[in-house]
C-alpha positions as a Markdown table, in Angstrom:
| # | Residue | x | y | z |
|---|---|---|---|---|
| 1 | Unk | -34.8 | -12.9 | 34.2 |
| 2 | Unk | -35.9 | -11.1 | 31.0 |
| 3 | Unk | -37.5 | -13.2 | 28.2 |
| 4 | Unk | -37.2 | -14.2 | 24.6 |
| 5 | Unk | -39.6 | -12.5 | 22.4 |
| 6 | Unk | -40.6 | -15.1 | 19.8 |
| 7 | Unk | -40.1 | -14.0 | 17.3 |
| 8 | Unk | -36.3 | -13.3 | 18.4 |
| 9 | Unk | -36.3 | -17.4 | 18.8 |
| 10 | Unk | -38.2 | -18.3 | 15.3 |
| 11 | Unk | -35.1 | -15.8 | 13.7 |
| 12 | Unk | -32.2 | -17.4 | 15.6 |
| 13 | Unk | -33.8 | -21.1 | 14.5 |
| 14 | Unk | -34.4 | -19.9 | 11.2 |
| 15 | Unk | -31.0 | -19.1 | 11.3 |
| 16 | Unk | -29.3 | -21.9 | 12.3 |
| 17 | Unk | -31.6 | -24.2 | 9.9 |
| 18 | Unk | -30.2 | -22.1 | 7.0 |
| 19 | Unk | -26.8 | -23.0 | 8.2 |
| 20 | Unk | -27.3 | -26.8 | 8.2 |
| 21 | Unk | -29.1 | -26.7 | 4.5 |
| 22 | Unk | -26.4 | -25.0 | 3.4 |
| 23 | Unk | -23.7 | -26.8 | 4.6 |
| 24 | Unk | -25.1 | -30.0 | 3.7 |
| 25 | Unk | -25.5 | -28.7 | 0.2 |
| 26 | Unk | -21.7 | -27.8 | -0.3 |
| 27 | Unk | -20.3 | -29.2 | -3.0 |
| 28 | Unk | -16.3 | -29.9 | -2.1 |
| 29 | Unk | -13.1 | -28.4 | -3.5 |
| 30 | Unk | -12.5 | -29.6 | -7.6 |
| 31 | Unk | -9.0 | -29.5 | -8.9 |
| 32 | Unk | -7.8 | -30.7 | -12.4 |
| 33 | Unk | -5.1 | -33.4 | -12.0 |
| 34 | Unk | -3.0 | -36.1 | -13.7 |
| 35 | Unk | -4.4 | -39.2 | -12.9 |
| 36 | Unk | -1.4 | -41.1 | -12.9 |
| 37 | Unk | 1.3 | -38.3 | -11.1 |
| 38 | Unk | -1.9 | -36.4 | -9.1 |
| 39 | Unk | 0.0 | -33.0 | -9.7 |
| 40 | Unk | -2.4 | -30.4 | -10.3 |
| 41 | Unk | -3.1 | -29.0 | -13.8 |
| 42 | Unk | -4.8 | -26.0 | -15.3 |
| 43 | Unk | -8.3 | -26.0 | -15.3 |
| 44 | Unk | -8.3 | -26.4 | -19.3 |
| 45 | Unk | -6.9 | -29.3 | -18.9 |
| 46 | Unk | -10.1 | -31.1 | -17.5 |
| 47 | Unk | -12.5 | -29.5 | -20.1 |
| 48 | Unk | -12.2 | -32.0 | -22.5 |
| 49 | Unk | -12.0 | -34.7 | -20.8 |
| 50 | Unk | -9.6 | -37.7 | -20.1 |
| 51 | Unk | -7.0 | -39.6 | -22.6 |
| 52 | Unk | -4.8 | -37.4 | -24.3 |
| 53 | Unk | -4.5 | -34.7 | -26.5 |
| 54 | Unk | -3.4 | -35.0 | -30.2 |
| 55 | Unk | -0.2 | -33.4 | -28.7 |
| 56 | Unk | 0.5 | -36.2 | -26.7 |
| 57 | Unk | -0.3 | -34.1 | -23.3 |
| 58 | Unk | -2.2 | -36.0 | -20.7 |
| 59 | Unk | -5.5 | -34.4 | -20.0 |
| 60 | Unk | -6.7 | -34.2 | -16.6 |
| 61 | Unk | -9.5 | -35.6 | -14.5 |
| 62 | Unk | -11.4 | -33.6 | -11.9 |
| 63 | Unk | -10.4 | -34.7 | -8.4 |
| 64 | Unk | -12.9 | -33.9 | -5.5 |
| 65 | Unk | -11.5 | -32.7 | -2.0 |
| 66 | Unk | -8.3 | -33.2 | -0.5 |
| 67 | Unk | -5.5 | -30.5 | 0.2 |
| 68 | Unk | -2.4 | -29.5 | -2.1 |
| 69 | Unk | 1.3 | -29.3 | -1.0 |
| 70 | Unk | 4.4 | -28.9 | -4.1 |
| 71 | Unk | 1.9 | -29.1 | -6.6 |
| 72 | Unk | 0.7 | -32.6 | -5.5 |
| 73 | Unk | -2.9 | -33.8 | -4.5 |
| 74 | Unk | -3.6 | -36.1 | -1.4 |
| 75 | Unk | -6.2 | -36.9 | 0.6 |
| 76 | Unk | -9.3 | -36.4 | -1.7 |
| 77 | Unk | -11.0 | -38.7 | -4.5 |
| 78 | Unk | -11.3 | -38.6 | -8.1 |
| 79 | Unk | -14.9 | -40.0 | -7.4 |
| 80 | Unk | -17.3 | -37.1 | -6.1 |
| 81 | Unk | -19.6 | -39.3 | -4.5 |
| 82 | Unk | -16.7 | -40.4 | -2.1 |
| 83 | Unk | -15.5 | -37.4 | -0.5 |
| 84 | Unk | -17.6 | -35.7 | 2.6 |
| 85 | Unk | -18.3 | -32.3 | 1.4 |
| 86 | Unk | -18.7 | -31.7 | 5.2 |
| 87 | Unk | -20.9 | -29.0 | 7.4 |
| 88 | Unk | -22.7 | -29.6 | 10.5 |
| 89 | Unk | -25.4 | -32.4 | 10.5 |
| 90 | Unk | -24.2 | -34.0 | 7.1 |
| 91 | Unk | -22.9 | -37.5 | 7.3 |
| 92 | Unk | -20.6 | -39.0 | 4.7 |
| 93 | Unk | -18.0 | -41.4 | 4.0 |
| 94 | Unk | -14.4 | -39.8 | 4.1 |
| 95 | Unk | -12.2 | -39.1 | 1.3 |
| 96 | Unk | -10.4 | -42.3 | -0.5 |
């Protein structure tokens, strides 16, 4: 049986400890949606922040994680310290 050189093994755990930090350190997806419809807006649209423009448009608010489908939000959070940005090793608590 042939065998590991070591430094082979410090590389591969180098490796795979790069992964984790990483990983852990992810920040999740950000989107600019209405609050009150959840579609998704241009990213402008969030740069100001929310309330409404002096046209009378709604602005949007930044909404963390979650998936889109027909222009609509779901499955995410508008508060970034809610959704689980994910990777191996991390522990959060889900999206709300």
């Amino acid at each position: 049986m042939r065998r590991l050189r070591s430094s082979t093994v410090v590389l591969g755990g180098m490796g795979v400890l790069a992964a984790t930090i990483t990983a852990c350190g992810s920040e999740p997806d950000r989107r600019c949606v209405d609050p009150l419809t959840r579609e998704e807006l241009p990213s402008y649209r969030c740069e100001s922040g929310g309330g409404s423009d002096d046209d009378g448009t709604t602005r949007g608010a930044y909404y963390y994680g979650g998936s889109v489908r027909d222009k609509r939000v779901s499955g995410g959070s508008f508060d970034k310290t809610a959704v689980d940005s994910g990777g191996f090793g991390c522990s959060g608590t889900g999206g709300g």
